[in-house]
Every structure is written in structure tokens, then in C-alpha cells.
């Protein structure tokens, strides 16, 4: 699942949501955005393609040869970098083989929620937690045996604590899931 947010109250990012999703639909473009946000400056396309090849193959960038990265380099220069440049997300100089982030890329705060196995999205988790809290409050209010000893204040304390712990955990994983925040792109990291 892909979602994005914009930092601050105003932003210069003028890409429509549909275009942002289209750009993020391709893994190599996501990896490009991640690498550029991580670097925070212009990158040589050879270095960028080496990094992306290393991520795709799960190997150390120092072991990547020209032959290893040739395909990634070609696809980046012919397809992905021109597309990102066309949408003003990067500035791509085809002659110098250099790509650099634009203010639009810097302002674009991309969060990728990667679900593995039987995990549920955070939105469904919060919906479930709300349902549990409402059911518990209702059970206390009508005097369900075993729960009649609790006061509505006890349920409120439980609910606030559960949402606080959940929100802190969500924030932690959300920061790890932002493009450019850690060494590897979010979809290549293991959960801690």
C-alpha cells in the first residue's frame, strides 16, 4: 500500500495525487527517490544505478560491476529519470549523467506501508482498537458480569493508554517507512 503526506502546512509540491502514485508505482523510481532523498544532493547516474542494483540483488554496492548495473543504468537513463524530470521531481542532465533532487522531491514526504504475511494496515488496526474500546465501555455500562467491577474511568484510562502506545509504535514504524530516512528502502528492510 502506498500513501503520501506532505510536510508542514503548505508545500510547493504541485503534483496531483494520481501522478504521484503513477511515479511511485515503479520500484526503480521509488529506489531512485529514496537514494536521492538519502543523499540530499546530486548523484552521478552510475552511482545511482550501482546503489539500485545492489538493493535489487541484495548485495554490497562495492561488489557491483559495470556489467551488473548496465541494465539498471540503461532503464534509468531511458525511462525513469526522464519521467521523474518531466514531472519536476528531479533534474536530470543526460549529457553529464547527473541527477539531482528538486524542491518538489525534498517537499514530497513519501511513506510506504509494507505489509508482510498476515499483517493488517494501521487503519484497520485503529478501527479494531476503537471497536474493542467501545465494546468494553458498553459492557461496563450495561453491567456484564466480570466487567461490572470496572468503572467507565478505568475503560477510559485503558483506551487512552492503548491508543498512546499504538500511536507511538505507529510513529516509530512510520518514520522507518519514509523514503530516504534509512540506508535501505522500506520494502527491503526487515521489521524490528
mmCIF file of C-alpha atoms in Angstrom:
data_model
loop_
_atom_site.group_PDB
_atom_site.id
_atom_site.type_symbol
_atom_site.label_atom_id
_atom_site.label_comp_id
_atom_site.label_asym_id
_atom_site.label_seq_id
_atom_site.Cartn_x
_atom_site.Cartn_y
_atom_site.Cartn_z
ATOM 1 C CA UNK A 1 0.000 0.000 0.000
ATOM 2 C CA UNK A 2 1.376 3.399 -0.909
ATOM 3 C CA UNK A 3 0.391 6.612 0.723
ATOM 4 C CA UNK A 4 1.983 10.003 0.919
ATOM 5 C CA UNK A 5 1.871 13.020 3.134
ATOM 6 C CA UNK A 6 3.277 16.474 2.749
ATOM 7 C CA UNK A 7 5.332 18.067 5.490
ATOM 8 C CA UNK A 8 4.319 21.377 7.043
ATOM 9 C CA UNK A 9 1.123 23.274 6.497
ATOM 10 C CA UNK A 10 1.989 24.461 2.989
ATOM 11 C CA UNK A 11 4.119 22.928 0.302
ATOM 12 C CA UNK A 12 5.377 23.675 -3.186
ATOM 13 C CA UNK A 13 4.623 20.159 -4.394
ATOM 14 C CA UNK A 14 2.032 20.653 -7.102
ATOM 15 C CA UNK A 15 1.814 17.134 -8.473
ATOM 16 C CA UNK A 16 -1.678 15.703 -8.451
ATOM 17 C CA UNK A 17 -2.096 12.591 -6.311
ATOM 18 C CA UNK A 18 -2.642 10.401 -9.377
ATOM 19 C CA UNK A 19 0.719 11.454 -10.855
ATOM 20 C CA UNK A 20 2.491 10.829 -7.552
ATOM 21 C CA UNK A 21 1.012 7.329 -7.383
ATOM 22 C CA UNK A 22 1.980 6.704 -11.004
ATOM 23 C CA UNK A 23 5.558 7.748 -10.293
ATOM 24 C CA UNK A 24 5.695 5.589 -7.166
ATOM 25 C CA UNK A 25 4.163 2.567 -8.893
ATOM 26 C CA UNK A 26 7.563 1.554 -10.252
ATOM 27 C CA UNK A 27 10.092 0.072 -7.819
ATOM 28 C CA UNK A 28 13.135 1.601 -9.536
ATOM 29 C CA UNK A 29 11.589 5.060 -9.375
ATOM 30 C CA UNK A 30 10.884 4.531 -5.647
ATOM 31 C CA UNK A 31 14.500 3.409 -5.191
ATOM 32 C CA UNK A 32 15.679 6.486 -7.122
ATOM 33 C CA UNK A 33 13.606 8.795 -4.916
ATOM 34 C CA UNK A 34 14.877 7.014 -1.805
ATOM 35 C CA UNK A 35 18.529 7.296 -2.878
ATOM 36 C CA UNK A 36 18.235 10.978 -3.774
ATOM 37 C CA UNK A 37 16.374 11.885 -0.583
ATOM 38 C CA UNK A 38 19.006 9.955 1.381
ATOM 39 C CA UNK A 39 21.912 11.674 -0.427
ATOM 40 C CA UNK A 40 20.300 15.110 -0.289
ATOM 41 C CA UNK A 41 22.408 16.228 -3.251
ATOM 42 C CA UNK A 42 23.145 15.500 -6.903
ATOM 43 C CA UNK A 43 24.226 11.973 -7.761
ATOM 44 C CA UNK A 44 26.108 10.523 -10.676
ATOM 45 C CA UNK A 45 23.813 8.137 -12.576
ATOM 46 C CA UNK A 46 26.492 5.411 -12.388
ATOM 47 C CA UNK A 47 26.495 5.672 -8.583
ATOM 48 C CA UNK A 48 22.683 5.707 -8.508
ATOM 49 C CA UNK A 49 22.418 2.645 -10.752
ATOM 50 C CA UNK A 50 25.031 0.851 -8.638
ATOM 51 C CA UNK A 51 23.011 1.522 -5.487
ATOM 52 C CA UNK A 52 19.751 0.387 -7.077
ATOM 53 C CA UNK A 53 21.373 -2.762 -8.487
ATOM 54 C CA UNK A 54 22.783 -3.576 -5.049
ATOM 55 C CA UNK A 55 19.324 -3.163 -3.479
ATOM 56 C CA UNK A 56 17.681 -5.297 -6.153
ATOM 57 C CA UNK A 57 20.247 -8.092 -5.843
ATOM 58 C CA UNK A 58 20.750 -7.844 -2.088
ATOM 59 C CA UNK A 59 24.494 -7.391 -2.431
ATOM 60 C CA UNK A 60 27.072 -4.877 -1.291
ATOM 61 C CA UNK A 61 27.370 -1.868 -3.643
ATOM 62 C CA UNK A 62 31.166 -2.262 -3.636
ATOM 63 C CA UNK A 63 30.836 -5.635 -5.370
ATOM 64 C CA UNK A 64 28.651 -4.358 -8.244
ATOM 65 C CA UNK A 65 30.434 -4.274 -11.600
ATOM 66 C CA UNK A 66 29.579 -2.324 -14.733
ATOM 67 C CA UNK A 67 28.073 -5.474 -16.271
ATOM 68 C CA UNK A 68 25.921 -5.977 -13.149
ATOM 69 C CA UNK A 69 24.428 -2.496 -13.315
ATOM 70 C CA UNK A 70 24.292 -1.999 -17.101
ATOM 71 C CA UNK A 71 20.605 -2.948 -17.414
ATOM 72 C CA UNK A 72 19.548 -0.761 -14.468
ATOM 73 C CA UNK A 73 21.632 2.144 -15.821
ATOM 74 C CA UNK A 74 20.049 1.840 -19.269
ATOM 75 C CA UNK A 75 16.476 1.691 -17.974
ATOM 76 C CA UNK A 76 17.095 4.607 -15.595
ATOM 77 C CA UNK A 77 18.531 6.855 -18.320
ATOM 78 C CA UNK A 78 15.986 5.952 -20.985
ATOM 79 C CA UNK A 79 12.801 5.701 -18.941
ATOM 80 C CA UNK A 80 12.736 6.524 -15.247
ATOM 81 C CA UNK A 81 14.945 9.600 -14.922
ATOM 82 C CA UNK A 82 13.318 11.371 -17.906
ATOM 83 C CA UNK A 83 9.885 10.613 -16.409
ATOM 84 C CA UNK A 84 10.889 11.970 -12.984
ATOM 85 C CA UNK A 85 12.456 15.005 -14.705
ATOM 86 C CA UNK A 86 9.315 15.565 -16.778
ATOM 87 C CA UNK A 87 7.309 15.806 -13.540
ATOM 88 C CA UNK A 88 9.931 18.146 -11.975
ATOM 89 C CA UNK A 89 10.715 15.695 -9.190
ATOM 90 C CA UNK A 90 14.388 15.603 -10.228
ATOM 91 C CA UNK A 91 16.654 17.485 -12.583
ATOM 92 C CA UNK A 92 18.304 15.044 -14.939
ATOM 93 C CA UNK A 93 21.247 16.140 -17.065
ATOM 94 C CA UNK A 94 21.543 13.400 -19.699
ATOM 95 C CA UNK A 95 24.830 14.719 -21.068
ATOM 96 C CA UNK A 96 26.582 14.975 -17.706
ATOM 97 C CA UNK A 97 24.798 11.802 -16.456
ATOM 98 C CA UNK A 98 23.876 13.566 -13.217
ATOM 99 C CA UNK A 99 20.552 13.641 -11.407
ATOM 100 C CA UNK A 100 19.686 15.946 -8.541
ATOM 101 C CA UNK A 101 16.707 16.401 -6.264
ATOM 102 C CA UNK A 102 14.402 19.356 -6.817
ATOM 103 C CA UNK A 103 12.466 21.246 -4.143
ATOM 104 C CA UNK A 104 9.438 19.153 -5.167
ATOM 105 C CA UNK A 105 11.315 15.957 -4.251
ATOM 106 C CA UNK A 106 12.532 17.438 -0.994
ATOM 107 C CA UNK A 107 8.993 18.520 -0.070
ATOM 108 C CA UNK A 108 7.475 15.194 -1.058
ATOM 109 C CA UNK A 109 7.309 13.088 2.073
ATOM 110 C CA UNK A 110 6.584 9.566 0.905
ATOM 111 C CA UNK A 111 5.517 6.879 3.350
ATOM 112 C CA UNK A 112 5.301 3.299 2.165
ATOM 113 C CA UNK A 113 3.355 0.863 4.312
ATOM 114 C CA UNK A 114 4.833 -2.536 3.554
ATOM 115 C CA UNK A 115 2.657 -5.417 4.709
ATOM 116 C CA UNK A 116 4.207 -8.838 5.152
ATOM 117 C CA UNK A 117 2.326 -12.084 5.584
ATOM 118 C CA UNK A 118 -0.816 -11.675 7.624
ATOM 119 C CA UNK A 119 -0.163 -8.135 8.861
ATOM 120 C CA UNK A 120 -3.011 -5.664 8.790
ATOM 121 C CA UNK A 121 -2.761 -1.991 7.790
ATOM 122 C CA UNK A 122 -2.629 0.554 10.611
ATOM 123 C CA UNK A 123 -6.016 1.972 9.618
ATOM 124 C CA UNK A 124 -7.672 -1.417 10.235
ATOM 125 C CA UNK A 125 -5.731 -1.820 13.489
ATOM 126 C CA UNK A 126 -7.059 1.510 14.824
ATOM 127 C CA UNK A 127 -10.574 0.635 13.691
ATOM 128 C CA UNK A 128 -10.336 -2.665 15.602
ATOM 129 C CA UNK A 129 -8.915 -0.958 18.684
ATOM 130 C CA UNK A 130 -11.791 1.541 18.599
ATOM 131 C CA UNK A 131 -14.263 -1.340 18.374
ATOM 132 C CA UNK A 132 -12.688 -3.094 21.373
ATOM 133 C CA UNK A 133 -12.779 0.118 23.425
ATOM 134 C CA UNK A 134 -16.422 0.790 22.501
ATOM 135 C CA UNK A 135 -17.451 -2.808 23.278
ATOM 136 C CA UNK A 136 -15.628 -2.687 26.627
ATOM 137 C CA UNK A 137 -17.268 0.606 27.555
ATOM 138 C CA UNK A 138 -20.686 -0.749 26.570
ATOM 139 C CA UNK A 139 -20.091 -3.947 28.577
ATOM 140 C CA UNK A 140 -19.184 -1.901 31.664
ATOM 141 C CA UNK A 141 -22.194 0.386 31.163
ATOM 142 C CA UNK A 142 -24.708 -2.492 30.980
ATOM 143 C CA UNK A 143 -23.051 -4.425 33.828
ATOM 144 C CA UNK A 144 -21.734 -7.532 32.056
ATOM 145 C CA UNK A 145 -20.622 -9.999 34.766
ATOM 146 C CA UNK A 146 -16.888 -9.776 35.391
ATOM 147 C CA UNK A 147 -16.674 -6.322 33.857
ATOM 148 C CA UNK A 148 -19.221 -4.717 36.200
ATOM 149 C CA UNK A 149 -16.403 -4.141 38.693
ATOM 150 C CA UNK A 150 -14.767 -1.699 36.296
ATOM 151 C CA UNK A 151 -15.677 1.958 36.176
ATOM 152 C CA UNK A 152 -16.028 3.934 32.941
ATOM 153 C CA UNK A 153 -12.905 5.838 34.057
ATOM 154 C CA UNK A 154 -10.964 2.536 34.087
ATOM 155 C CA UNK A 155 -12.041 1.872 30.483
ATOM 156 C CA UNK A 156 -11.064 5.424 29.541
ATOM 157 C CA UNK A 157 -7.595 5.017 31.047
ATOM 158 C CA UNK A 158 -7.187 1.691 29.235
ATOM 159 C CA UNK A 159 -8.342 3.237 25.943
ATOM 160 C CA UNK A 160 -6.068 6.277 26.194
ATOM 161 C CA UNK A 161 -3.103 4.062 27.135
ATOM 162 C CA UNK A 162 -3.784 1.627 24.275
ATOM 163 C CA UNK A 163 -4.075 4.444 21.730
ATOM 164 C CA UNK A 164 -0.963 6.192 23.079
ATOM 165 C CA UNK A 165 1.181 3.045 22.883
ATOM 166 C CA UNK A 166 -0.258 2.250 19.450
ATOM 167 C CA UNK A 167 0.366 5.770 18.152
ATOM 168 C CA UNK A 168 3.965 5.749 19.421
ATOM 169 C CA UNK A 169 4.573 2.391 17.740
ATOM 170 C CA UNK A 170 2.891 3.608 14.542
ATOM 171 C CA UNK A 171 5.062 6.743 14.571
ATOM 172 C CA UNK A 172 8.228 4.656 15.007
ATOM 173 C CA UNK A 173 7.383 2.334 12.101
ATOM 174 C CA UNK A 174 6.110 5.269 10.039
ATOM 175 C CA UNK A 175 9.426 7.087 10.321
ATOM 176 C CA UNK A 176 11.257 3.934 9.286
ATOM 177 C CA UNK A 177 8.898 3.576 6.304
ATOM 178 C CA UNK A 178 9.605 7.001 4.808
ATOM 179 C CA UNK A 179 11.678 7.105 1.658
ATOM 180 C CA UNK A 180 15.142 8.463 2.395
ATOM 181 C CA UNK A 181 15.076 8.027 6.191
ATOM 182 C CA UNK A 182 17.290 4.923 6.414
ATOM 183 C CA UNK A 183 20.041 3.264 4.386
ATOM 184 C CA UNK A 184 17.762 0.769 2.595
ATOM 185 C CA UNK A 185 14.377 1.491 1.020
ATOM 186 C CA UNK A 186 11.445 0.485 3.293
ATOM 187 C CA UNK A 187 10.401 -2.511 1.215
ATOM 188 C CA UNK A 188 13.871 -4.086 1.633
ATOM 189 C CA UNK A 189 14.070 -3.775 5.415
ATOM 190 C CA UNK A 190 13.162 -6.406 7.956
ATOM 191 C CA UNK A 191 10.784 -5.458 10.742
ATOM 192 C CA UNK A 192 12.495 -4.893 14.058
#
